[in-house]
Short mmCIF file of C-alpha atoms and ligand atoms in Angstrom, two decimals:
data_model
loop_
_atom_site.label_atom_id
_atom_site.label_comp_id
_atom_site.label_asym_id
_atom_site.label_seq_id
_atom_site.Cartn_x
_atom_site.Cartn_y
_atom_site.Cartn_z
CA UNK A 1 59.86 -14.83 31.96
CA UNK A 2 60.93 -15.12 35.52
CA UNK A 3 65.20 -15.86 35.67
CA UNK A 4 65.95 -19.51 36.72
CA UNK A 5 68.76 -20.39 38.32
CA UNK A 6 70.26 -24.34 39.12
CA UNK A 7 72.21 -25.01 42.05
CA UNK A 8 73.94 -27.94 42.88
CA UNK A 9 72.08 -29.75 46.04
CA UNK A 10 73.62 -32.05 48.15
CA UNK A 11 70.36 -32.96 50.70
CA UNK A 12 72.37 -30.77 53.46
CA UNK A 13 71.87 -28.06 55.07
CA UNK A 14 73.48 -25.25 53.31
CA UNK A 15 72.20 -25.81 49.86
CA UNK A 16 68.65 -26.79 51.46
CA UNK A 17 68.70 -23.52 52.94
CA UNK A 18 70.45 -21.73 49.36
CA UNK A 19 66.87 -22.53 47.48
CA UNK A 20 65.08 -20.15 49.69
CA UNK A 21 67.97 -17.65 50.25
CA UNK A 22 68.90 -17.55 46.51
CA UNK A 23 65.06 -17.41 45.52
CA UNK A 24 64.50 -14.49 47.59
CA UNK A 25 68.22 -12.68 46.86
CA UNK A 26 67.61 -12.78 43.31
CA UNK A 27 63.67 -13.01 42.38
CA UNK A 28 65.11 -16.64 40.40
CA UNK A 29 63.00 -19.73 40.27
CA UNK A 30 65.53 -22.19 41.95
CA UNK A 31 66.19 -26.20 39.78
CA UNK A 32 67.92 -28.07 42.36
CA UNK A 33 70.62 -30.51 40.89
CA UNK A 34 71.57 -33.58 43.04
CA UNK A 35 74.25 -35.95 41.35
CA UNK A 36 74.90 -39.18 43.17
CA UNK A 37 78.70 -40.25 42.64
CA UNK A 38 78.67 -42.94 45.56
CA UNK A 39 78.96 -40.43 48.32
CA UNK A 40 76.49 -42.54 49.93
CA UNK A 41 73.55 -41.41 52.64
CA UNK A 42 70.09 -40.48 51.73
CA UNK A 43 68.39 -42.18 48.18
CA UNK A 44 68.08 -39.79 45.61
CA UNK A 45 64.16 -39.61 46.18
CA UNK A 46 64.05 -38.67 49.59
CA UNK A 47 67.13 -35.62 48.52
CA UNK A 48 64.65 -34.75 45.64
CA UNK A 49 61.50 -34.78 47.69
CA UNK A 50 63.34 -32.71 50.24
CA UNK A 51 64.65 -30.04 47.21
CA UNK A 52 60.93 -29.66 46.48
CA UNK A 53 60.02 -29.21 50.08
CA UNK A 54 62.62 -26.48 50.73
CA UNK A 55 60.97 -24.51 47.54
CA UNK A 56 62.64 -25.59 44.45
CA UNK A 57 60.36 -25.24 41.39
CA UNK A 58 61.76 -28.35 39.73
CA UNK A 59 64.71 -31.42 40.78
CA UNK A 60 66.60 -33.19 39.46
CA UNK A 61 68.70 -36.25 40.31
CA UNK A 62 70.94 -38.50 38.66
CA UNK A 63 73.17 -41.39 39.34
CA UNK A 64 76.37 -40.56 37.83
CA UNK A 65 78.11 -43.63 39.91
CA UNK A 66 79.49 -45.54 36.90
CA UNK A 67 79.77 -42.78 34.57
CA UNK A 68 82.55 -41.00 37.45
CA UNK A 69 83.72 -44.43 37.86
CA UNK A 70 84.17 -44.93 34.28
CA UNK A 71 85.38 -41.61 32.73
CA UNK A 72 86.41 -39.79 35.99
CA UNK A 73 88.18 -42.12 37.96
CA UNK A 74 89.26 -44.51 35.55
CA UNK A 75 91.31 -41.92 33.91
CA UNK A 76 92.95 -40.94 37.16
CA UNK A 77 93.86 -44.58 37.51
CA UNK A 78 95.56 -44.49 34.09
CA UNK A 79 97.53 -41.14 34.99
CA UNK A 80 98.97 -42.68 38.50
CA UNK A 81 97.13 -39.07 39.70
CA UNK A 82 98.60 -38.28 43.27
CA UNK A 83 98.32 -34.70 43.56
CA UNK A 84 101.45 -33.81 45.62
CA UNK A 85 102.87 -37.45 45.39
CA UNK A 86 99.75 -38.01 47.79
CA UNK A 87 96.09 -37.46 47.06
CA UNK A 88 94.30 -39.43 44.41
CA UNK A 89 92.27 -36.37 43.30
CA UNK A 90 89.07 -37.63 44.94
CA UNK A 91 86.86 -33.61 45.06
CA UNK A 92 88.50 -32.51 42.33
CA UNK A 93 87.49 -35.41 39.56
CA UNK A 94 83.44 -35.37 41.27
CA UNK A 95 83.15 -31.32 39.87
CA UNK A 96 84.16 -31.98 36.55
CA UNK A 97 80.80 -34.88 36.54
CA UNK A 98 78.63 -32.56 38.46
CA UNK A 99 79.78 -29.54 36.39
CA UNK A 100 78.27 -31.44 33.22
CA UNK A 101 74.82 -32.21 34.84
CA UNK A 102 75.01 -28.44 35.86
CA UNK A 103 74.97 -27.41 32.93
CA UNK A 104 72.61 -30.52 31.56
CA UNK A 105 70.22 -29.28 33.68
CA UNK A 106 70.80 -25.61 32.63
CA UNK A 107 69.51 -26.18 29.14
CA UNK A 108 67.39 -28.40 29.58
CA UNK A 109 65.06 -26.38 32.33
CA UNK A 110 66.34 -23.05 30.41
CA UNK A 111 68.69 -21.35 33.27
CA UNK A 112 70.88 -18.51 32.91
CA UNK A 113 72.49 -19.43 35.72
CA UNK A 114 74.79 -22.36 37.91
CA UNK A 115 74.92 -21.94 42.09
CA UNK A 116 77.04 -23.85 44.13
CA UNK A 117 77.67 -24.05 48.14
CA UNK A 118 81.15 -23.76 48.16
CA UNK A 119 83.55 -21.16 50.38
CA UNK A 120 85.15 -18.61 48.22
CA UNK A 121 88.61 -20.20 50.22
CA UNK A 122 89.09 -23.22 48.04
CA UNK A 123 89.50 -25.12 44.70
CA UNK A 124 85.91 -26.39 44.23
CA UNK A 125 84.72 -23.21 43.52
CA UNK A 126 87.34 -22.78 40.96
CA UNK A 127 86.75 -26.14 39.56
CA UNK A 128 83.08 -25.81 39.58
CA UNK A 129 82.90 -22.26 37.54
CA UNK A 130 85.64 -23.21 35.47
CA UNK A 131 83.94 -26.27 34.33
CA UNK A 132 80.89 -24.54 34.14
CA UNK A 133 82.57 -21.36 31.76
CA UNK A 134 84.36 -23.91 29.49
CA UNK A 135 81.31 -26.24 29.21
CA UNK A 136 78.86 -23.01 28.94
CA UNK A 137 80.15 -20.25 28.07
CA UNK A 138 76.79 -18.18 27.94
CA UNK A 139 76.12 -19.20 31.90
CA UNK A 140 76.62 -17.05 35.02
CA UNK A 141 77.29 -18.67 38.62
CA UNK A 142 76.82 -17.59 41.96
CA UNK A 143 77.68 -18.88 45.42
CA UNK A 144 75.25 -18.16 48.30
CA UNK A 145 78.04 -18.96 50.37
CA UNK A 146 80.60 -16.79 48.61
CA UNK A 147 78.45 -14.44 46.80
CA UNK A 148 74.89 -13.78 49.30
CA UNK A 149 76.36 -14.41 52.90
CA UNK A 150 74.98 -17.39 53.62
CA UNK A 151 76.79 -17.93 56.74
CA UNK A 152 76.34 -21.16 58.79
CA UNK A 153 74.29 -19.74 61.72
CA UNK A 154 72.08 -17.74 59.50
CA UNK A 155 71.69 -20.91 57.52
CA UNK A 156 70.09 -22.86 61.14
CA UNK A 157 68.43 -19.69 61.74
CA UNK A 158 66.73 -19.64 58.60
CA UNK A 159 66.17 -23.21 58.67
CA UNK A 160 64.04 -22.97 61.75
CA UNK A 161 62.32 -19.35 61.09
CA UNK A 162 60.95 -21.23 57.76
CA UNK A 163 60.72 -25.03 59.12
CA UNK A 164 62.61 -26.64 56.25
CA UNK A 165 62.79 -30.27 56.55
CA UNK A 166 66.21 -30.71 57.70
CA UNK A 167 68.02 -31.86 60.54
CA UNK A 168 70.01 -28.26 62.04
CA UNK A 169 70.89 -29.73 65.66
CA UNK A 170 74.24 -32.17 65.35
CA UNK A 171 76.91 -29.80 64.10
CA UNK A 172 79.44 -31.86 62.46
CA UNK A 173 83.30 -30.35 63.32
CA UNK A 174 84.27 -31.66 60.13
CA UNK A 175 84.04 -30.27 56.03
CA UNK A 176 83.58 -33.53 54.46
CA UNK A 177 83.71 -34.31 50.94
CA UNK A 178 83.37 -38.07 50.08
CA UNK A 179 82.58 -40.21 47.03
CA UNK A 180 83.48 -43.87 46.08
CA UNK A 181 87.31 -42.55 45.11
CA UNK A 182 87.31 -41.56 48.56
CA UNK A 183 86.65 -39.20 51.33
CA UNK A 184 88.33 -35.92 52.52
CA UNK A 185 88.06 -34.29 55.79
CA UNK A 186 89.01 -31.20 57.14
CA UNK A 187 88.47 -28.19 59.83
CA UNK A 188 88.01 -28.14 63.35
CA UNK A 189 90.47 -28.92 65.36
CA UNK A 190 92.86 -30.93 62.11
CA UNK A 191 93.49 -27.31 61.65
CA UNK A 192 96.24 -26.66 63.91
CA UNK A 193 98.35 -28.93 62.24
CA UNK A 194 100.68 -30.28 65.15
CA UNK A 195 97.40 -32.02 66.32
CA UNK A 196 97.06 -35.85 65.10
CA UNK A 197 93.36 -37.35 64.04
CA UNK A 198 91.21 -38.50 66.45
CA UNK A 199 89.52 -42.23 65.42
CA UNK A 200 86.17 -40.32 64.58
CA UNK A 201 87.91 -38.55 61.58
CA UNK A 202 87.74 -42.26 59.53
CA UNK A 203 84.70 -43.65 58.07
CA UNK A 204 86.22 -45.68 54.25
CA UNK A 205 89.04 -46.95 56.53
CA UNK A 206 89.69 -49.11 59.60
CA UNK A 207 92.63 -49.27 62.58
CA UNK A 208 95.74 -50.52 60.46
CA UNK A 209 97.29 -51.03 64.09
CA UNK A 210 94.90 -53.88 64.20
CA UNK A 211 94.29 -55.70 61.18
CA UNK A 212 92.09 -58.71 60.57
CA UNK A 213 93.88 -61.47 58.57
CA UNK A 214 96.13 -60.72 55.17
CA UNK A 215 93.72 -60.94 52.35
CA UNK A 216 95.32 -61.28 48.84
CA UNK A 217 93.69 -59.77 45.81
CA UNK A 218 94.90 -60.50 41.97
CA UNK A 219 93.56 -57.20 39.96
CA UNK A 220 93.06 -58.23 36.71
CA UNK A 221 93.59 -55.09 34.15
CA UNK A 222 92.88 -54.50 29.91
CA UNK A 223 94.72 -51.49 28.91
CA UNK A 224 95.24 -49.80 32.22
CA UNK A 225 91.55 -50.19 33.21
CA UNK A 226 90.91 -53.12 36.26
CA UNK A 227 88.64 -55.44 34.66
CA UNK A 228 88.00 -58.17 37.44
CA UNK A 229 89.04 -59.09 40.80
CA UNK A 230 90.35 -62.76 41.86
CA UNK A 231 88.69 -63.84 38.20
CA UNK A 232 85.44 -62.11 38.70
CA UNK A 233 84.68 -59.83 35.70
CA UNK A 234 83.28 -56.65 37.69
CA UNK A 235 82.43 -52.93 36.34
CA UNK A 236 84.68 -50.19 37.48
CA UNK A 237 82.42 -49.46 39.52
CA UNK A 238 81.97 -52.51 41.26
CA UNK A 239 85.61 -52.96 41.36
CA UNK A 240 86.04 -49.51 43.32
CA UNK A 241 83.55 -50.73 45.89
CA UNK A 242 84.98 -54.05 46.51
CA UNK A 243 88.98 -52.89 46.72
CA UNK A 244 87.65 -49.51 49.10
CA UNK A 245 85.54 -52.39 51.33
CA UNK A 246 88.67 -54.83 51.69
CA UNK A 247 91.25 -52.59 51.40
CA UNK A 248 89.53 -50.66 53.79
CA UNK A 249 89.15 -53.11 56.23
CA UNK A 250 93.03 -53.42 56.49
CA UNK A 251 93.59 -49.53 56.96
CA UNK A 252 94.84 -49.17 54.26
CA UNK A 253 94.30 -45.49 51.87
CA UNK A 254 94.91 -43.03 54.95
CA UNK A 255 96.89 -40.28 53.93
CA UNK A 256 97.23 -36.69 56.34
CA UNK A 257 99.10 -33.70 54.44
CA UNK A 258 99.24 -30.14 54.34
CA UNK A 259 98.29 -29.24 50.93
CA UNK A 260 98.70 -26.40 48.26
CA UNK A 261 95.63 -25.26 47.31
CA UNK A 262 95.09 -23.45 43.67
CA UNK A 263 93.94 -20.34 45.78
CA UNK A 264 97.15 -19.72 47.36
CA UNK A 265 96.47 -21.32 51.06
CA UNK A 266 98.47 -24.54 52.90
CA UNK A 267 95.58 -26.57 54.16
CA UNK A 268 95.72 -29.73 56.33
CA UNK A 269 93.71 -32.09 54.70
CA UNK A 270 92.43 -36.25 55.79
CA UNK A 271 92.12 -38.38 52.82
CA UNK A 272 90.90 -42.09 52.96
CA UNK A 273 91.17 -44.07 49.74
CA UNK A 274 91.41 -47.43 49.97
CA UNK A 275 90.54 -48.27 47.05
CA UNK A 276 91.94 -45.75 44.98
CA UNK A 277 95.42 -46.11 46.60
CA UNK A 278 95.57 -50.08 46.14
CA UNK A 279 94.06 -49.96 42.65
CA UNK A 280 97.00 -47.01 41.87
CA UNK A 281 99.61 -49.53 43.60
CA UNK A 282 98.21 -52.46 41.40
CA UNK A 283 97.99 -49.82 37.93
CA UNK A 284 101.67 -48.46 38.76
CA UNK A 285 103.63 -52.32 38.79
CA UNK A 286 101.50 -53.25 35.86
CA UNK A 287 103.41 -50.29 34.05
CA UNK A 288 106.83 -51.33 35.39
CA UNK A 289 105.99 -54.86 33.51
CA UNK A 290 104.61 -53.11 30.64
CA UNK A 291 105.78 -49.68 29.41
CA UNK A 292 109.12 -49.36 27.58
CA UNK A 293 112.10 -47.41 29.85
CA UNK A 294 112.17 -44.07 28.26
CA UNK A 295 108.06 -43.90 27.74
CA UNK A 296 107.64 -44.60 31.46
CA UNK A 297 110.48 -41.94 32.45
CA UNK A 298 108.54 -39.40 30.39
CA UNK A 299 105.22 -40.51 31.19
CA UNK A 300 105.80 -39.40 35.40
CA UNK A 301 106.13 -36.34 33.87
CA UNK A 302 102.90 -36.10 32.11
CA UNK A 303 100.89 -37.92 34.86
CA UNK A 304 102.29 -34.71 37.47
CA UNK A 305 101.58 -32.11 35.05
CA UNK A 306 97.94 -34.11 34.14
CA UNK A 307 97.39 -34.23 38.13
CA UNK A 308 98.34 -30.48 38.22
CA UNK A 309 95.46 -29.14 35.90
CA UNK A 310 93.06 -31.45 37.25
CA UNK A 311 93.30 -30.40 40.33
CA UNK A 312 93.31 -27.16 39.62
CA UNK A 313 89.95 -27.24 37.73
CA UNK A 314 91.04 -27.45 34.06
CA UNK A 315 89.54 -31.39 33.68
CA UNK A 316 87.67 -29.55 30.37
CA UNK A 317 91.08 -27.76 28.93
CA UNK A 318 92.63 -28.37 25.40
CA UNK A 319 95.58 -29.43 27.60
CA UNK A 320 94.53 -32.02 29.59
CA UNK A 321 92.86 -33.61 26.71
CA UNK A 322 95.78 -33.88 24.99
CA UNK A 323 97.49 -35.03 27.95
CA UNK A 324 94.64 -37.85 27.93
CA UNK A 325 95.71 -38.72 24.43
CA UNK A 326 99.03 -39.86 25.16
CA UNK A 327 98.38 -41.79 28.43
CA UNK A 328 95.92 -43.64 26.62
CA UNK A 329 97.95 -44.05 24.03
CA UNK A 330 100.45 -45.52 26.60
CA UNK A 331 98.04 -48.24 28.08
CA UNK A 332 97.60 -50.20 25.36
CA UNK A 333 99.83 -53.25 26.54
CA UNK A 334 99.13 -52.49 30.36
CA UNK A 335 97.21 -55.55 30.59
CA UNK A 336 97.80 -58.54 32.95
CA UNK A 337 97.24 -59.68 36.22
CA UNK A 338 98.75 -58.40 40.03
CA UNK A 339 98.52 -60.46 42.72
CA UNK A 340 98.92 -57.97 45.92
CA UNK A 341 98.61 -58.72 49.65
CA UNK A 342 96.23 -56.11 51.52
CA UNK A 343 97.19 -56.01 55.33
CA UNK A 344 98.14 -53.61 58.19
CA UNK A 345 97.79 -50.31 55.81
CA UNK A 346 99.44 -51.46 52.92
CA UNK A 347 99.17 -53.29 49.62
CA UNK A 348 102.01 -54.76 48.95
CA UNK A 349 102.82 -56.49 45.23
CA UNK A 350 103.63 -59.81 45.37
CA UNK A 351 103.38 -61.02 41.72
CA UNK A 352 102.75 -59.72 38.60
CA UNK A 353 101.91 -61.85 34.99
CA UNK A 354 101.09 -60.36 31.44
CA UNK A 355 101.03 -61.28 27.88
CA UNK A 356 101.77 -58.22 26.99
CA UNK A 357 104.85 -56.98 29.71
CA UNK A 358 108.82 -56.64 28.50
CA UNK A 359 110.20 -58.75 31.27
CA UNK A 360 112.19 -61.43 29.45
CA UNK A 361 113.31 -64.18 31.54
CA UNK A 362 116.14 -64.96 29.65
CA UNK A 363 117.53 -61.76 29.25
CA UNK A 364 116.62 -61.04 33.38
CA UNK A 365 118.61 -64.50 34.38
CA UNK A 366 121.72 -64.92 36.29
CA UNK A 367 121.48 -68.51 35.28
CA UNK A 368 123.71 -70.77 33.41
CA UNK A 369 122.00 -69.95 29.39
CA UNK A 370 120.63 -66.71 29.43
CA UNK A 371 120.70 -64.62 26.09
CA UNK A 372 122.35 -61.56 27.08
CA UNK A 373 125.48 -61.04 25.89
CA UNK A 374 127.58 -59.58 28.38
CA UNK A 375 130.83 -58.69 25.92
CA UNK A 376 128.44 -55.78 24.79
CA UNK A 377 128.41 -54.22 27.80
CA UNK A 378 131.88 -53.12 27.81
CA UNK A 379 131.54 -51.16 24.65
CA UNK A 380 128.52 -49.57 25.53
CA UNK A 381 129.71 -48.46 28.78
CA UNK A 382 132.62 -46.73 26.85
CA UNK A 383 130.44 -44.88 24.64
CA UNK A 384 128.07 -44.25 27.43
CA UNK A 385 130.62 -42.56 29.62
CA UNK A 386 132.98 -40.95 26.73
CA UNK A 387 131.15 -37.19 27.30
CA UNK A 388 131.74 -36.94 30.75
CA UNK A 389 135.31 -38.68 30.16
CA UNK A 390 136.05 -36.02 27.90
CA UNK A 391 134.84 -33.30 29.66
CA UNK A 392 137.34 -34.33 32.78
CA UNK A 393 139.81 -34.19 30.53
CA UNK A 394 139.55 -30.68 29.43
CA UNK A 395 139.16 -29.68 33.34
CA UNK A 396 142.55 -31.19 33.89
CA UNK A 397 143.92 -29.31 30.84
CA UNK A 398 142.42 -25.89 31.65
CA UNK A 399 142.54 -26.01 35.36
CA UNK A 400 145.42 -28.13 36.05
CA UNK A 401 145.50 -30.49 38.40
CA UNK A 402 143.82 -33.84 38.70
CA UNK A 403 139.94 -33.79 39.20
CA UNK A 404 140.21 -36.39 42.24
CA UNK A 405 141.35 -35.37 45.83
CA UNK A 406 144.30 -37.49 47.48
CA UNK A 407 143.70 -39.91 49.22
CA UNK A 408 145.22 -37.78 52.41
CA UNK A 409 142.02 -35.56 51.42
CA UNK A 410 139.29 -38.22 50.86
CA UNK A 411 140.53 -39.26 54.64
CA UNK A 412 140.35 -35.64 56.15
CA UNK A 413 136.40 -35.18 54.93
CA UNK A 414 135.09 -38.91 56.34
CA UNK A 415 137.30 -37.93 59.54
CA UNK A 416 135.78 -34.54 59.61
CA UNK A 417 132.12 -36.25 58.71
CA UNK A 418 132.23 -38.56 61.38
CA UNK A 419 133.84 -36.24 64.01
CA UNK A 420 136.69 -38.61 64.53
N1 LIG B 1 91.39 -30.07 49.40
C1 LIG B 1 90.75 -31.06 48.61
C2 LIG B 1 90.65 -30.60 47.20
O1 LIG B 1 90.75 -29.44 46.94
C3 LIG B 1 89.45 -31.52 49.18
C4 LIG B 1 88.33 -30.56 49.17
C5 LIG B 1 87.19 -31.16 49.89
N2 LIG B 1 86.07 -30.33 50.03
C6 LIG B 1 85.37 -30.24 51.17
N3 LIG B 1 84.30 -29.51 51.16
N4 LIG B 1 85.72 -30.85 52.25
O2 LIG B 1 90.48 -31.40 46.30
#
């Protein structure tokens, strides 16, 4: 039986041309796999028409949109992930959905074999063949790209030589990678990293320099999730869509770093994530109101080290699934309502409500009546402080001395500070 291989189509160039290239690299029958995540563009038809045009033997395309909104970016919500303090993960939580219709596909059309089109310079590749190892272990993968020296101009060449029904004339400057979490851009000229981006670089967002009217927005979340907007019960889907359209509108979701890649390389990446960023600014006061002191202290911890392996490709590890464990564990009161102005590039929290939050009014109070009693305090400050109170005092015996400078002293180093 002839070897079949699947490869993960987008409808572009590259993997249009991969059918052909792998096909005739390996003597494989090519299954192209497209998976639509709300990247947006062509209808999955006309990709899986074009799949069978360029010489795939079967296709196969699915709309994943609410499952990645659901399990995918639902659960980055939850885990506040901002890779870096910065990027909401947006590339690196769409493999972990394709891997599994990858790999879907591979059984069902009987394939040894997963292809991808990415570079062997970044993380996809690692999170796609990662993904696809842990979710099947019996599969190979190749990259054309990687792997059979598919390069870019022999891609147009072949393109043309073999009249495959794609558009090879506008060359785009940019690598783009965009579904409803959000859109990354990078190469060309955002690779010297002094220059700024040009307007042309945005699509998700618009000018925050010139922002129609403040629109307010009240999220409305059950345990962590956002469950409707100003009253409207919406999907997570739905809910992406509208907060990436408004919030978008008012700029806001732009983000421009130079990143640490899993591969070893600083790389200058353009995010926009409206959306995303305004839902994680809702999710993140809703957990001030909500979680308990010491479990949100610890809990930073887990969402950085949770952000950490999923951006590094381990979505499928024992690791992160018991990382998933607790932070669900941790949503269960996150539920109320945040009312949050969208303008100019930011959201900004204006008020929060929730059945279920620890803010107590009458403990909060610096009114006449409240019901904390402030004779406590002194006592627990004493115990609080008694270590450190200690400690100075065996310094003083053992070193001599007192452990404060003289006031002559404290005067010499603000003198010497302020140049005076
Ligand atoms: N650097 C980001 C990441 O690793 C984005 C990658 C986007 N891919 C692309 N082909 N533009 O998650």
């Amino acid at each position: 039986m002839t070897e079949r291989i699947v490869l993960a189509y987008s409808g572009g160039l590259d993997t249009s041309v991969a059918i052909g290239w792998i096909a005739e690299a390996t003597g494989a029958e090519v299954i192209a796999v497209a998976v639509d995540v709300g990247q947006g563009g062509e209808d999955l038809e006309t990709v899986r028409q074009r799949a069978l045009d360029c010489g795939a033997v079967e296709a196969y395309v699915a709309d994943a949109r609410d499952e990645f909104a659901e399990q995918y970016c639902m659960p980055t919500l939850k885990a506040n992930g901002l890779y870096m303090d910065a990027y909401p993960l947006v590339s690196a939580i769409s493999r972990p959905v394709i891997v599994r219709h990858l790999v879907a596909a591979a059984r069902q059309f009987g394939a040894s074999t997963v292809s991808h089109g990415c570079t062997g310079k970044g993380n996809d590749q690692v999170r796609f063949e990662v993904g696809i190892q842990t979710l099947g272990p019996d599969l190979k993968c190749i990259a054309p790209v990687r792997d059979l020296a598919l390069t870019r101009d022999k891609a147009i060449e072949y393109a043309e030589r073999n009249e495959l029904p794609i558009v090879t004339t506008k060359k785009n400057p940019f690598s783009i990678d965009q579904n409803v979490w959000g859109r990354a851009v990078e190469t060309g000229f955002l690779e010297d990293i002094w220059n700024g981006p040009t307007k042309d670089v945005y699509d998700y967002t618009d000018d925050p320099a010139f922002p129609p009217a403040p629109d307010v927005v009240t999220v409305t979340f059950e345990q962590g999730v956002p469950v409707a907007l100003d009253g409207r019960s919406l999907s997570p889907l739905q809910i992406i869509e509208e907060m990436n359209r408004r919030a978008g509108a008012q700029g806001i979701g732009r983000i421009d770093i130079v990143e640490d890649r899993l591969v070893g390389i600083k790389s200058r990446e353009i995010y926009e994530a409206p959306g995303a960023m305004a839902l994680m600014t809702a999710h993140r006061e809703l957990e001030n109101v909500t979680l308990e002191r010491e479990q949100a202290r610890f809990k930073k911890t887990v969402d950085q080290r949770w952000t950490e392996l999923v951006y590094d490709g381990q979505w499928f590890s024992p690791l992160k699934k018991n990382l998933d464990v607790f932070v669900d564990e941790t949503q269960k009161y996150v539920s109320g309502d945040i009312r949050m102005e969208l303008h100019g590039g930011r959201a900004t929290v204006q008020g929060r409500r929730s059945d279920t939050g620890l803010y107590d009014f009458s403990l909060a109070t610096y009114d006449e009546g409240d019901a904390f009693d402030q004779s406590s305090a002194r006592g627990f400050i004493d115990i609080f402080g008694l270590s450190s109170k200690v400690a100075t005092e065996r310094d003083q015996r053992v070193e001599g001395g007192g452990s404060v400078d003289s006031l002559e002293d404290v005067a010499k180093l603000s003198n010497e500070s302020t140049g005076a």
